Every structure is written in structure tokens, then in C-alpha cells.
Coordinates of C-alpha atoms in Angstrom, one line a residue:
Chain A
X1 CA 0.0 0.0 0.0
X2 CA 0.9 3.6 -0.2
X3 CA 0.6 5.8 3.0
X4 CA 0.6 9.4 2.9
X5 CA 0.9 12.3 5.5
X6 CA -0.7 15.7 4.0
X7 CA -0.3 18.6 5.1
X8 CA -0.9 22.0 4.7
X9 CA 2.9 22.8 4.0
X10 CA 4.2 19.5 2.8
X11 CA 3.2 15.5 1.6
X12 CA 5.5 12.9 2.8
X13 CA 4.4 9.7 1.2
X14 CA 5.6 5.5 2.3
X15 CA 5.5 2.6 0.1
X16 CA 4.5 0.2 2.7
X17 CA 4.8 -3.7 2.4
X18 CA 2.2 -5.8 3.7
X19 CA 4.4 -6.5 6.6
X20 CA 4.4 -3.3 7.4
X21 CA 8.3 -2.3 6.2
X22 CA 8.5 1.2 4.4
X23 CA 10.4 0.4 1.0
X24 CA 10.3 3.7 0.0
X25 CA 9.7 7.1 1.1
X26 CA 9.6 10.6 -0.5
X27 CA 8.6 14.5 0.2
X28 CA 7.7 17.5 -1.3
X29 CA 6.5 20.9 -0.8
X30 CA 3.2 20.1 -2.0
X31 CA 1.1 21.0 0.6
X32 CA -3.0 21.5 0.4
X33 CA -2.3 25.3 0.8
X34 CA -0.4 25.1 -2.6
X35 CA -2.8 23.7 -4.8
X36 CA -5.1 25.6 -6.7
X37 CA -8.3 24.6 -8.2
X38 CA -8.6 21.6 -6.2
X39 CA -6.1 19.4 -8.1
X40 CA -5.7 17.2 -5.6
X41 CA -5.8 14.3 -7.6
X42 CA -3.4 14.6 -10.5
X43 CA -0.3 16.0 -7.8
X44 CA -1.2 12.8 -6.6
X45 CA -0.3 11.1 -9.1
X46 CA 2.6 13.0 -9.9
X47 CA 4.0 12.4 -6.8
X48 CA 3.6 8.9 -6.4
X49 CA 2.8 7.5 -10.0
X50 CA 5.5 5.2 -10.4
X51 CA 4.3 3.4 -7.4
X52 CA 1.1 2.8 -9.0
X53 CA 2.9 1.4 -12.4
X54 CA 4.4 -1.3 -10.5
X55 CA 1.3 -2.0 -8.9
X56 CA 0.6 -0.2 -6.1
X57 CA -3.7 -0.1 -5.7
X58 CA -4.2 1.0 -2.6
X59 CA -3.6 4.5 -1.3
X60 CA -4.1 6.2 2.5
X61 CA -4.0 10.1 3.0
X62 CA -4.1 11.3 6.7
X63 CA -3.7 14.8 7.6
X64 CA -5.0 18.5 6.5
X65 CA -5.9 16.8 3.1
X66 CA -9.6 15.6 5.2
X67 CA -10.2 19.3 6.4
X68 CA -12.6 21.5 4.7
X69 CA -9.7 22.7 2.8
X70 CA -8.5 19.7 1.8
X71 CA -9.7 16.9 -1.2
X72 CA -12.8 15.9 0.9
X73 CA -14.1 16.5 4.8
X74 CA -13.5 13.6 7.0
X75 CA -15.4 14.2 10.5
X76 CA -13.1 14.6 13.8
X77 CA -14.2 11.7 15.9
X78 CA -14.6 11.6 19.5
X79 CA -11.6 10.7 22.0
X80 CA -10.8 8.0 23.3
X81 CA -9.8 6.9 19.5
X82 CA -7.6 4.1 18.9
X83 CA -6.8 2.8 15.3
X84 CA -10.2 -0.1 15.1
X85 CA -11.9 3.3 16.0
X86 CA -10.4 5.5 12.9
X87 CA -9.7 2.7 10.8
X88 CA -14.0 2.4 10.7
X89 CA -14.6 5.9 9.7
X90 CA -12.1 6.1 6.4
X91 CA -13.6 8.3 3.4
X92 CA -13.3 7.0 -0.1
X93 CA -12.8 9.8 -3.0
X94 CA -12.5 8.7 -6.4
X95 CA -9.2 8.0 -8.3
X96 CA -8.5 6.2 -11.4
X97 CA -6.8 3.1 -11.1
X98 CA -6.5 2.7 -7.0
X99 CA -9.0 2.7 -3.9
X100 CA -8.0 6.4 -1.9
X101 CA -9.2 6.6 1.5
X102 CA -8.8 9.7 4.0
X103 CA -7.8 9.1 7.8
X104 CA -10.0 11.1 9.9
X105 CA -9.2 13.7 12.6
X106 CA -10.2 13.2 16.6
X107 CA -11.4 16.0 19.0
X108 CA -11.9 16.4 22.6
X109 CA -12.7 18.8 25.2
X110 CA -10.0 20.5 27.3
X111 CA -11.1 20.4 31.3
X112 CA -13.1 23.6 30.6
X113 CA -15.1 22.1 28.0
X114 CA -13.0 24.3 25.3
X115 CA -12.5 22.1 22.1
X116 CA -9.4 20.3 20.7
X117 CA -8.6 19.0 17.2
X118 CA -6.0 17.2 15.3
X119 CA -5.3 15.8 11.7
X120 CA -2.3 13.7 11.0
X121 CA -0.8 13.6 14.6
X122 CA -4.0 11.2 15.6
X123 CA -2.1 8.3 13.0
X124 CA 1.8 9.4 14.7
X125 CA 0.8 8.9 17.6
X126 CA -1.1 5.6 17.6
X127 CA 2.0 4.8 15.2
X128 CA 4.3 5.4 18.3
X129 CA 2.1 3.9 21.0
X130 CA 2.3 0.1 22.6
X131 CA -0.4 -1.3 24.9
X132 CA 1.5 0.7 27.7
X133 CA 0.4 3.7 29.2
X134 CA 2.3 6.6 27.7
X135 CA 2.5 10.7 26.8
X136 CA 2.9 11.7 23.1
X137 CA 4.5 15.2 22.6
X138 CA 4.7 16.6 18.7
X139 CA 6.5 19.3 18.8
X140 CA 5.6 21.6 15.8
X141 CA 3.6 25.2 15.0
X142 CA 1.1 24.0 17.2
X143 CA 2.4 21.2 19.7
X144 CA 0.3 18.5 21.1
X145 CA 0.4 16.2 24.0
X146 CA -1.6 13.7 24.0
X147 CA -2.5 10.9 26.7
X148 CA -2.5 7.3 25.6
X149 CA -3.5 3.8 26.9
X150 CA -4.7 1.1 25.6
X151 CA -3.6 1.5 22.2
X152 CA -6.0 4.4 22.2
X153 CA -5.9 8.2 22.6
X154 CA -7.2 9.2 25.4
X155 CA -7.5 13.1 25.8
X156 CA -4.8 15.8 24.1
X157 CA -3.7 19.4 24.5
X158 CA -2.8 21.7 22.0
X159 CA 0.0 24.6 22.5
X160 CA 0.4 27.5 19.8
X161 CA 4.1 27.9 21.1
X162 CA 6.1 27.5 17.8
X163 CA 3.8 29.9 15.9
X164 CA 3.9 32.6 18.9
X165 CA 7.7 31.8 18.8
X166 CA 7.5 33.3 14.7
X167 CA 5.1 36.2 15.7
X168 CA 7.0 37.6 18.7
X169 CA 10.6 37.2 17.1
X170 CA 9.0 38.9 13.9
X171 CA 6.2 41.4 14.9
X172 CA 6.8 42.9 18.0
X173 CA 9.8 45.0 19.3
X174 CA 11.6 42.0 19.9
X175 CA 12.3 41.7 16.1
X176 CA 14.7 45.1 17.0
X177 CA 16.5 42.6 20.0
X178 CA 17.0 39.1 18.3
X179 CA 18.9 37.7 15.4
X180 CA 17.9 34.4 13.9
X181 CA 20.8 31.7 15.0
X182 CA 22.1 28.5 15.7
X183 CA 20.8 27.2 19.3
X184 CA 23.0 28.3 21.9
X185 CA 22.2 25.9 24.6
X186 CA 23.1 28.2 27.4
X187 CA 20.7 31.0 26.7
X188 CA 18.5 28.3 25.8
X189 CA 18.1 26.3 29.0
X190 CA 18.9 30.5 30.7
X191 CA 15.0 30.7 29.1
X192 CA 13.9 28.1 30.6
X193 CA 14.6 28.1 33.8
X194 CA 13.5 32.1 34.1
X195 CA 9.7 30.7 32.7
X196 CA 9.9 28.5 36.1
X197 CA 10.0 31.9 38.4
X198 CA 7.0 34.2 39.1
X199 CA 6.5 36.7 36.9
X200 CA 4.1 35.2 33.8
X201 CA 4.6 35.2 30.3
X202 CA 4.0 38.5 29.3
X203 CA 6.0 40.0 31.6
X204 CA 9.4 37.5 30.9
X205 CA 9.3 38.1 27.2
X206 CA 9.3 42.0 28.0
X207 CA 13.0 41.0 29.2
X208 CA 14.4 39.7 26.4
X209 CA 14.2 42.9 25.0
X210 CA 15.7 44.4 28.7
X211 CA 18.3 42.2 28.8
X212 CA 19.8 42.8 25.7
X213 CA 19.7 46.5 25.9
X214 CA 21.3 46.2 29.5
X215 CA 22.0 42.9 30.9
X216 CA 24.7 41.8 28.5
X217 CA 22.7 39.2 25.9
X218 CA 23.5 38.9 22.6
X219 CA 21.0 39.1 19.8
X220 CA 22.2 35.5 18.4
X221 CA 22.0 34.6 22.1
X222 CA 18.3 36.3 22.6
X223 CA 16.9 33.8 20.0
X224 CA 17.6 30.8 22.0
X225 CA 16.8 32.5 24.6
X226 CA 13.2 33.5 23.9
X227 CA 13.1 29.7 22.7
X228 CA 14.0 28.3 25.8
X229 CA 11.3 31.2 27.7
X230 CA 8.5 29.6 25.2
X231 CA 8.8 26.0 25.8
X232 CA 9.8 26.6 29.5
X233 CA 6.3 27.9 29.8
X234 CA 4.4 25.1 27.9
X235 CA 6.5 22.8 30.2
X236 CA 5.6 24.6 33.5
X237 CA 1.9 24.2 32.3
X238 CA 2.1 20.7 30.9
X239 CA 3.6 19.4 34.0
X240 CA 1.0 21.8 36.0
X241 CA -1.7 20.0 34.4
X242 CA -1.9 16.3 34.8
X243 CA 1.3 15.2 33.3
X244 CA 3.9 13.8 35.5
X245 CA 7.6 13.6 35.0
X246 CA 8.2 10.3 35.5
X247 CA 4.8 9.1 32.6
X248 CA 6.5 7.3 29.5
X249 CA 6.8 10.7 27.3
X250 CA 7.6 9.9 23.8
X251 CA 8.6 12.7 21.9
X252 CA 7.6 12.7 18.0
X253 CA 9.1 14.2 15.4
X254 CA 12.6 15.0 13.6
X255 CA 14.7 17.9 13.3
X256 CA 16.0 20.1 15.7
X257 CA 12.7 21.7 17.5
X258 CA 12.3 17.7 18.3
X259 CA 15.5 18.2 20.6
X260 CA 14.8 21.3 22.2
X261 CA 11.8 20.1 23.4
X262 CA 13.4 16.6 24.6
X263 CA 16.3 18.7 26.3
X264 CA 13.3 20.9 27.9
X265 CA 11.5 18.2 29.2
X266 CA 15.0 16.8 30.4
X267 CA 15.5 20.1 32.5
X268 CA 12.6 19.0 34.2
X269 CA 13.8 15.8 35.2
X270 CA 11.8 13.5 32.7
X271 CA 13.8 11.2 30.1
X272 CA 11.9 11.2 26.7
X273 CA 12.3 8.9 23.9
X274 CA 12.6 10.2 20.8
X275 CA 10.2 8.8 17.5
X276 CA 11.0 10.2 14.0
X277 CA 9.3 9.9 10.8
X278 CA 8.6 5.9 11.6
X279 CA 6.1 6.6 13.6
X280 CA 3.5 8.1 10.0
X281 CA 4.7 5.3 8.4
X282 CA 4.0 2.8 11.0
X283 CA 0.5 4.0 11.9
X284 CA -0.5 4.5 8.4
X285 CA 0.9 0.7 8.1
X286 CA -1.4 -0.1 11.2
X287 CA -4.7 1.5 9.9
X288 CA -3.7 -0.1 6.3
X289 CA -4.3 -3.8 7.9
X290 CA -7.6 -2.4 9.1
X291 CA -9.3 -1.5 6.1
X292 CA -11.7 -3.2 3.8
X293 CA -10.5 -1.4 0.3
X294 CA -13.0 -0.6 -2.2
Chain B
X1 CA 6.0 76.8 31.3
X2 CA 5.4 74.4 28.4
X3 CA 5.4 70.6 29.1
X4 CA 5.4 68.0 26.6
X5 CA 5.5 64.0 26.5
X6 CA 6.6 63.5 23.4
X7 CA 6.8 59.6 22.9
X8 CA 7.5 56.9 20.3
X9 CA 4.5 57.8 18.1
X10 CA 2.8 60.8 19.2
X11 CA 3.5 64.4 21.1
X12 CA 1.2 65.7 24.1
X13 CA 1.9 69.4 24.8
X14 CA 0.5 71.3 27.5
X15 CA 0.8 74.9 28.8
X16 CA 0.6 75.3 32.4
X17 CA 0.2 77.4 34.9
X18 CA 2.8 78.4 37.7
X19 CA -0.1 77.2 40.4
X20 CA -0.2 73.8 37.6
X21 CA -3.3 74.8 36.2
X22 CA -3.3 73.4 32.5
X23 CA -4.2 76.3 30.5
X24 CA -4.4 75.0 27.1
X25 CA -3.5 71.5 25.5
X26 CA -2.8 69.9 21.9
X27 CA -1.8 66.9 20.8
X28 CA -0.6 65.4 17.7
X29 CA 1.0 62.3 15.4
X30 CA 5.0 63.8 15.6
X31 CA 6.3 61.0 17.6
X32 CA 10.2 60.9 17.8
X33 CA 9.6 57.9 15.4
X34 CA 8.4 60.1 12.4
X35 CA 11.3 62.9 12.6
X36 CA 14.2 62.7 10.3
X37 CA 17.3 64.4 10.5
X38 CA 17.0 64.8 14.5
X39 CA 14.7 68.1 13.6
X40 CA 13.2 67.8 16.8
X41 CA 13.9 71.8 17.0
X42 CA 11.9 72.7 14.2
X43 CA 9.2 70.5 14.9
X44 CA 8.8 71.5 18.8
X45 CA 9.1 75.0 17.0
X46 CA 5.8 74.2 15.0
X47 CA 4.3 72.4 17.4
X48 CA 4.5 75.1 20.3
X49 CA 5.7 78.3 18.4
X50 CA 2.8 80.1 19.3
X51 CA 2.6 79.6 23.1
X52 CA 6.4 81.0 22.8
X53 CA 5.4 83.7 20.9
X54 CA 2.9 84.2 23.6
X55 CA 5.7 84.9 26.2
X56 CA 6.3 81.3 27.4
X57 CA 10.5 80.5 27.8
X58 CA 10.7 77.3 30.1
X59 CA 9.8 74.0 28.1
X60 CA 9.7 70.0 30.1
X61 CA 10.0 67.2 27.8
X62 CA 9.3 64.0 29.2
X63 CA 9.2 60.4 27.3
X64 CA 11.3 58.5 24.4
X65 CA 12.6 62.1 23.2
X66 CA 15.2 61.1 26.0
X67 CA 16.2 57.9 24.7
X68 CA 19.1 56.9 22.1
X69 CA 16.5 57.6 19.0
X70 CA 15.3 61.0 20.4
X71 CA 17.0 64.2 20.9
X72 CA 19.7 63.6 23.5
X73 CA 19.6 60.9 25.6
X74 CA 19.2 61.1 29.4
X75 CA 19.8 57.9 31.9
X76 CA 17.8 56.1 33.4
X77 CA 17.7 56.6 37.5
X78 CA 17.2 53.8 39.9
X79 CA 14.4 53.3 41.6
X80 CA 13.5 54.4 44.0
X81 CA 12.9 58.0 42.7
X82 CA 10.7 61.0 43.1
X83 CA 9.9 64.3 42.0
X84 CA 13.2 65.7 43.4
X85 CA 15.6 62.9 41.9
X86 CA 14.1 63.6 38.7
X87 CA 14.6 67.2 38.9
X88 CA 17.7 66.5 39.9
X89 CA 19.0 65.2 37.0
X90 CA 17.6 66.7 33.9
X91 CA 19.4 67.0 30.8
X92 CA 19.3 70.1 29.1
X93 CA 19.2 70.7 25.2
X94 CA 19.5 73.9 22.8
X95 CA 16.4 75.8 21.9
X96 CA 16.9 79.2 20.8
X97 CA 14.9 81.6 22.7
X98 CA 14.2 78.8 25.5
X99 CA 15.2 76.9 28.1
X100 CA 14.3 73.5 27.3
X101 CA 15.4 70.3 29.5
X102 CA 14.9 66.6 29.3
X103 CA 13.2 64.1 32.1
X104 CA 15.3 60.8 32.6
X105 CA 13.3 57.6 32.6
X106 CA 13.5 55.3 35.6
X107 CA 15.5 51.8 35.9
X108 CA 14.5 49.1 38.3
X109 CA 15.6 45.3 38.4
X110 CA 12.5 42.2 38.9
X111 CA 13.3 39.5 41.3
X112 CA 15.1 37.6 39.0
X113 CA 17.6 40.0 38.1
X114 CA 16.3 40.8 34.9
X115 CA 16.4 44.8 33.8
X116 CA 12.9 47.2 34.3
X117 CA 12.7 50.1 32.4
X118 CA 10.1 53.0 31.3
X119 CA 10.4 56.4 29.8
X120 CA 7.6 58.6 30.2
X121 CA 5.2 56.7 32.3
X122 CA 7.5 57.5 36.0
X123 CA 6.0 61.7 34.8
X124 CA 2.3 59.9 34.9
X125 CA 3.0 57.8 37.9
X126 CA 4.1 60.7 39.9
X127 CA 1.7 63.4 38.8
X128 CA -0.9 61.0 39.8
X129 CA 0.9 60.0 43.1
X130 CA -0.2 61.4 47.2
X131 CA 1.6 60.7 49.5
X132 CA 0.1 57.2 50.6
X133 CA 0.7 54.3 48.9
X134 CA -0.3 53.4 45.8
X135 CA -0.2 50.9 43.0
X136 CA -0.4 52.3 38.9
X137 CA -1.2 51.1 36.1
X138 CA -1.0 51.9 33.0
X139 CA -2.3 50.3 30.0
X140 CA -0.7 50.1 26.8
X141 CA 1.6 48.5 24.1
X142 CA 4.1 47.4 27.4
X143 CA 1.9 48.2 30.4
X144 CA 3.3 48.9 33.2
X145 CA 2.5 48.6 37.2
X146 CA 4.4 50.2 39.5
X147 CA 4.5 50.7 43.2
X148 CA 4.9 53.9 44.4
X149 CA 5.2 54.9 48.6
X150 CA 5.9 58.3 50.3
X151 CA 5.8 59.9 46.4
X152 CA 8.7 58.1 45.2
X153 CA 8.4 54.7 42.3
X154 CA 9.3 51.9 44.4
X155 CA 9.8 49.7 41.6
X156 CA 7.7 48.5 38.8
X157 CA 6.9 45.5 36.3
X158 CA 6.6 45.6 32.4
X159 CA 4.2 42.8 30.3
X160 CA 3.8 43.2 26.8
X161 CA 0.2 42.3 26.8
X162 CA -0.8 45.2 23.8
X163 CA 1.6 43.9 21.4
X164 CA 1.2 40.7 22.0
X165 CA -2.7 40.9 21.3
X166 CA -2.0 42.7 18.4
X167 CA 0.7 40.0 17.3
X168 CA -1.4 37.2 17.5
X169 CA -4.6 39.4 16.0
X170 CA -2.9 39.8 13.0
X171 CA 0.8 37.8 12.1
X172 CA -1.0 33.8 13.7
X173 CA -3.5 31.6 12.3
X174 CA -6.0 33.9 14.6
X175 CA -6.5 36.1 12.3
X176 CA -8.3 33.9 10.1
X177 CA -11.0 33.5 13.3
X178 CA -11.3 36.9 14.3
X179 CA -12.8 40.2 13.3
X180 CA -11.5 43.8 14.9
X181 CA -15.0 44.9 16.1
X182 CA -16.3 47.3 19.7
X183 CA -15.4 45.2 22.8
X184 CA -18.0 42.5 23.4
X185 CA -18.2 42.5 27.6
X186 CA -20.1 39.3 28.0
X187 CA -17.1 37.8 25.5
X188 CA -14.5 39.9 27.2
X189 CA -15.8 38.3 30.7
X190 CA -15.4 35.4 29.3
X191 CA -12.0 35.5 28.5
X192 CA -10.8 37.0 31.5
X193 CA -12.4 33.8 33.5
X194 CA -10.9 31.3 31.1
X195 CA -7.1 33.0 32.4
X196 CA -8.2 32.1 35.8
X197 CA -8.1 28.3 35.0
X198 CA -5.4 25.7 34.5
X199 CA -3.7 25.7 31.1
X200 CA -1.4 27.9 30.5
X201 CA -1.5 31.0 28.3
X202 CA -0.2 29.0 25.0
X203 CA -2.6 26.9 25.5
X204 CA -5.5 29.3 25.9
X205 CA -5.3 31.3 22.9
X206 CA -5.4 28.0 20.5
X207 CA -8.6 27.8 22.1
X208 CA -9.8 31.0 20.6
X209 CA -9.9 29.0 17.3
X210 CA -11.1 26.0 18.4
X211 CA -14.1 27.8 20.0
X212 CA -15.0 29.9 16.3
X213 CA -14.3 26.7 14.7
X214 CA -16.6 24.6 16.8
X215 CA -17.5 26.3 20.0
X216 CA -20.2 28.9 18.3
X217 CA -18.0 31.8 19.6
X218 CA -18.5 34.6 16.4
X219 CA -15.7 36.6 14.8
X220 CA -16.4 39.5 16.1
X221 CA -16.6 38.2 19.9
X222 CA -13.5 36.3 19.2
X223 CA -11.5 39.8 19.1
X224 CA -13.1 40.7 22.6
X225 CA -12.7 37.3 23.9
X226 CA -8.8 37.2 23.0
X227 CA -8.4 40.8 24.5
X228 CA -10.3 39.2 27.7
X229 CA -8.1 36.2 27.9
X230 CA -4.2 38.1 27.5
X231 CA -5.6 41.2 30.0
X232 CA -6.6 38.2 32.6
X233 CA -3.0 36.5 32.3
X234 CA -2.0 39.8 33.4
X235 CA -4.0 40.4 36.1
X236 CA -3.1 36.5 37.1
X237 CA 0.6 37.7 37.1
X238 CA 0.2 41.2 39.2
X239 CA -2.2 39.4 41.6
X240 CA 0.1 36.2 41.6
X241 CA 3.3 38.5 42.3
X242 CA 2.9 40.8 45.4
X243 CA 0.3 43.4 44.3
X244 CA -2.6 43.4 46.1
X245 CA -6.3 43.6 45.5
X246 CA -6.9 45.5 48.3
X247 CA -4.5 47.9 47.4
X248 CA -5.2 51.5 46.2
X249 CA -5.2 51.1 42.6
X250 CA -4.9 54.1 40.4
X251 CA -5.5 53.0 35.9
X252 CA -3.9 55.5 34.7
X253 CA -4.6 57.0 31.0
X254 CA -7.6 57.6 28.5
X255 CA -9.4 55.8 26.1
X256 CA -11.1 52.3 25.9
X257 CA -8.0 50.5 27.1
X258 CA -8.2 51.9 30.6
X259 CA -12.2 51.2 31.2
X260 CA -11.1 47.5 30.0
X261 CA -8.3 47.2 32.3
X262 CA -10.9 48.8 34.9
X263 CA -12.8 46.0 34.6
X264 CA -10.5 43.6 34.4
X265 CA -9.5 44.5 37.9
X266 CA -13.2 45.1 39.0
X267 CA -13.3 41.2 37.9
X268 CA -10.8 40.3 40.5
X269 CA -12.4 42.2 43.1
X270 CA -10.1 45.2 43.1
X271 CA -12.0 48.9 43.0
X272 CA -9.8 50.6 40.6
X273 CA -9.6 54.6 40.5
X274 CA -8.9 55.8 36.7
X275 CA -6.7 59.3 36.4
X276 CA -6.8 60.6 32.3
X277 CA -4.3 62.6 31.0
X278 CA -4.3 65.0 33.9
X279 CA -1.8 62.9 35.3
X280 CA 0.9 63.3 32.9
X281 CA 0.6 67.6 32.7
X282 CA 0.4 67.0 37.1
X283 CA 3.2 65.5 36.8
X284 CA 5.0 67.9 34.5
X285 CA 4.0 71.0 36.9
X286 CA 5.5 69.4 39.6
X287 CA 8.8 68.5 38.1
X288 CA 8.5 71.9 36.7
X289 CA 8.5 73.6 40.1
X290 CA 11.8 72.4 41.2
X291 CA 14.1 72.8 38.1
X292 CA 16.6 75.4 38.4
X293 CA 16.5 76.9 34.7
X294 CA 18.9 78.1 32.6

């Protein structure tokens, strides 16, 4: 079968053996937000023809490509979701020449009844998960941490951290302070111990600017250090909020945000494991053994 | 004499009095930010070239047009400092046909070490200051509280709650799920209680979209529902951090901001007393009175 991860940026796609191995995998920029006239279909096909001329017939899209925005709406389903659960609700749109099926998202309620959703994480993380109890954390624009047991998800938050991370460092008077650079680890882990101490967000971002101007940071330095301020303060509330230290927390992702956020949850004592790409490829593999193709 | 706060983006000029009566006021869009060629002369000239004309000689210019990107920069004094340390140290500039001097701003250091720092606002504090003690607060881009005893700034704390709202209105994926519209106070309400809870501030504002998306929370509440939320991390911050509800509370400035932050500390149980821009011309007058001029 061929899995594939849509999103609104990019498409990462497997060619996945019925044993579940990943012979092959490719990724391009082709995001839903690129793709005019809803041409879903035929970038498709450019992107993973071959596989279907050497007889590839059954094809698995999770991710933005089931929002309104994408190829066609697949509902969010209710948490606790495990892969039987999503593997029930797939949505068939029409392709020459293969069966296509779209993953669909899950929601749930934060403990003030304020919604969550997610598209594309929902098939990582039951990718990474075992019948133990454990803590999924996706780093990203908007991370997520979800609760799992059972081979199902439980319950997940949803942190707008990276993209806040973009819009102070590149709208606000901060912009003046801070100059895009390599992670310096000491500023970093400088940022997050300061989110630990009284004071609140909005006031400890206000010093990144002060302590450039008069306590001795660098710019290169401030970067890192607003990065270690942000994720310090999704840590203080993660582990505020029902997450313990010592839970199995498997961090998913790759690249170097991935890190960051394992060395951050690190300062706090915990000892994540980290999960790259295989986890798509393995849940798509998981919900491929579930489905009756058309 | 003539006083003016003359800030980032706009000029306040006042003529007052010897007994600090303000006699006649004006105000307009020739922040330091907008002058090339350091012509501050020429524009304080246009500005104010009548009331000279009219016999006035003694000019007070408080705000940014002290700092490195005004007209000559004057330091910051540590807190704590009053009337008289401020008058102490002015910083006088050329002006033909006036004396004219320059206000210092104020410098304080939060518990952690990090640097404090405000330019204008310690004029405000202190021409809204008795001699009991008092918290201000003023709204704004970077508002600031400060604690003021025995008329002298005890020390004070900056959060950058306006241009973070104003970040995340426009530069994050919130702008696709909100509309600028007249504060909503049911919506505003509800934002400010949603601070209250466990979460954390990242977290919160995803929920912004979540709740357009699916909660049945319009556009146009939206805006006065995120206003709600980043004012009430504030107030969790300043009520978190040593300031008291109980104490006297002064909002100082004008304008819808003010009555929101009013309210906002209403919410918490605090009986806020709002001073407009009397404070800043007070404030002025009485810096006035002690300067020995040239």
C-alpha cells in the first residue's frame, strides 16, 4: 500500500509492504495550501505515479488533506480513538486506477469544555504507541500532547508555542532585539529556567528585550533564549496540568525543535524517547491492515 | 512653562500654569519615530511656536525624546525615585529663545535579576501620586505597574500584553478566526475567566480558534474574547506577584484600554480609580516647580 501524511505545508508519502516495512519514502512541498483549483488528484499522481505502475492499488492520505480545505471533509471523531476506532470511519474519494481513503481527525474537550482537534498527529501517535500507558508530545507550529492507553488516545492538549515563537521574534519590538541563529544551549536552558519563576509570560518576554539592551545578551543569544522562555512555559503548564515527569513521554518528530523540546522536558527531570518519521509510516501501516478497500 | 510627553509615536503638549493649572492642550501624530534628521527643534518649533510667541520661555520634555533615538539621551535613575531625583537630573538641550530640558526615565531590576525600564510613564506615575501608597497602572503597548510609597516609584513591572494581542490578531492563524470589532463584555468576561483556570496562556489562545471553529463563539466576539483572555494573564501575574487587590489602585490614561483594564480588575475584586491625561501635565507642573532653569 501507499501511505501518505498531508499537510498544509508539505506531503511525505511511504510505500509500505504488507508487513508493514517502508520500502520507500519521498517529500515534497506540496502542501494543500499550494494547490489551486482543487487538483488534488493529479499531484497525486505526480508524486507517487511510479508506485502505482508497478502495482501499487491502494492508497491512504491522513492529515490537512480531510479538512474542509483539503480533497474531501472527513469528520473529527470523538476521543478516546484508537486505530479499530479511525480505521472504521475512512472516506473514499475517487481515483482512477486505485481505492484512496482519507484518515479522519479526533477531538476532545480540554477540562473547561473548550474544544481540541488534530489531523495527522492522531495516526503518529497511535504509530508510536504500545499497549502501555504513555505521553505523546509533537513538537511543531502548534504542539500537542496527548494521553494514551490502551492502544488508544485518550484526551490531548494543543500549544500554539512554535507559531507565537514566529510572531514575537517577527512582529513585536523583539524583532529590533533578536537575530535568527544556531541554538546556543546556554541561553536556551537560561529561558527556561527564568519561565519557572513568578512573573508570567507576558511580563518575561518584556526581558528579552531588557536584557539585551542592559544585561549583556547577545542578539544570536536572545533567540535561543526567547526559545527556551517559550517552551519553559508550555513545560511549566504541561507538568501543572496532569502530566507527571516520571509518565512514558515519547517525543515525536525530527529535526532540531524535536531536541529542544526533549532537552526541555529533560530540565525537568523527565527522560523522553525520541520517535522520527517511523512513527506516520507505522501507523498509516497499522490502519492499512484495518481496512476493507473498495 | 510648556510641558510635553513627546513619545514613540505621538506628542502631548501642554501649557501650564505656575499654580499647575493646565491652560491650554494639543496633541498630535510627531512621535520621535516620524522625525528625520534629528529636527526635533523645528518641529517642537511648529508644534509650540505660538505659546512662545505668547511669552512662554521654560519648556519640560518627558518620554522616548530622552532615549538613544530621540533628541539627546538622558539615563535612566534607579528606583527608588521621586519628584526631586528627577529634577535633579535633567538633561538640558539647545532651543533658541528657550530653556528647554529633558526628564530621565527610571530603571529598576525584577526578582530575578532581569532589567525594568520605562520612559515617560515614571511623569504619569508621579503626577498621579499622594503621599500614601499606591499601585499604577498603566495600560498600553508594554503596560506597566508600579508601586509607588511616600511619592517616590518603588519599583515597577513591564508585560507586553498590547503587542502581544496585536501579534497574535494579526501575524498567527487567529486572524483567520477573528474580526476587529467594539469590545463585546459578555465575550471579554469570558476571556478573562478562562485566564483564571489551568492551562497555561499557550494553551488558551489556540482555544480561541477552536471555539470559532466549533464552540459557536462569532468573529467578532472572538476579538473581545482574546483581549479578555491576554488582559486576565495579566491580572493573574500582578495578583500572583505581590500586588494586592486591596491595594489603592490608580489605571492611569484615556481611552477604551483603561475602562477594559478597569474592569478587568473590577473582575478580580479590586475597585480601581482611573486618572486621564491629567496625570501626565500633574506630573509635568510638579517637576516643573523644582528645576533650576537656565
Amino acid at each position: 500500500m501507499i501511505g501518505v501524511d498531508w499537510g498544509t505545508s508539505s506531503l511525505r508519502a511511504f510505500r509500505i509492504a504488507d508487513n508493514g516495512a517502508v520500502i520507500e519514502s519521498r517529500s515534497s512541498a506540496r502542501g494543500i495550501m499550494t494547490i489551486t483549483d482543487r487538483r488534488f488528484e493529479p499531484v497525486l499522481r505526480a508524486e507517487i505515479g511510479d508506485w502505482l505502475a508497478a502495482g501499487e492499488t491502494r492508497i491512504l492520505l491522513c492529515g490537512m488533506i480531510g479538512s474542509r480545505q483539503g480533497w474531501r471533509e472527513a469528520r473529527y471523531l470523538p476521543c478516546p480513538a484508537g486505530i479499530v476506532d479511525l480505521a472504521g470511519q475512512l472516506i473514499p474519494v475517487g481515483f482512477d486506477g486505485a481505492s484512496v481513503m482519507i484518515v479522519p481527525g479526533i477531538a476532545t474537550e480540554d477540562a473547561d469544555g473548550v474544544p481540541e482537534v488534530m489531523r495527522g498527529e492522531e495516526t503518529q501517535i497511535l504509530g508510536a504507541a504500545s499497549a502501555e500507558r504513555m505521553v505523546a508530545c509533537l513538537p511543531g507550529t502548534h504542539s500537542k500532547w496527548a494521553s494514551v492507553a490502551g492502544g488508544r488516545i485518550e484526551g490531548f492538549t494543543t500549544y500554539m508555542t512554535g507559531e507565537i515563537f514566529a510572531a514575537l521574534g517577527e512582529h513585536t519590538i523583539l524583532a529590533r532585539t533578536l537575530r535568527r541563529a544556531p541554538i546556543d544551549e546556554a541561553a536556551f536552558d537560561e529561558g527556561l529556567a527564568r519561565a519557572r519563576v513568578a512573573g508570567g509570560l507576558l511580563h518575561h518576554v518584556f526581558g528579552v528585550r531588557t536584557r539585551v539592551l542592559r544585561g549583556g545578551l547577545s542578539e544570536a543569544a536572545a533567540f535561543s533564549y526567547l526559545s527556551g522562555l517559550l517552551i519553559g512555559h508550555e513545560m511549566v503548564s504541561v507538568f501543572g496540568g496532569g502530566i507527571g515527569i516520571n509518565d512514558k513521554i515519547r517525543v515525536i518528530g525530527s529535526g532540531a525543535l524535536t531536541a529542544l523540546y526533549a532537552r526541555a522536558i529533560g530540565a525537568y527531570g523527565g527522560e523522553p524517547v525520541t520517535i522520527g518519521e517511523a512513527a506516520t509510516a507505522a501507523g498509516l501501516a497499522l490502519l492499512g491492515g484495518r481496512v476493507t478497500w473498495q
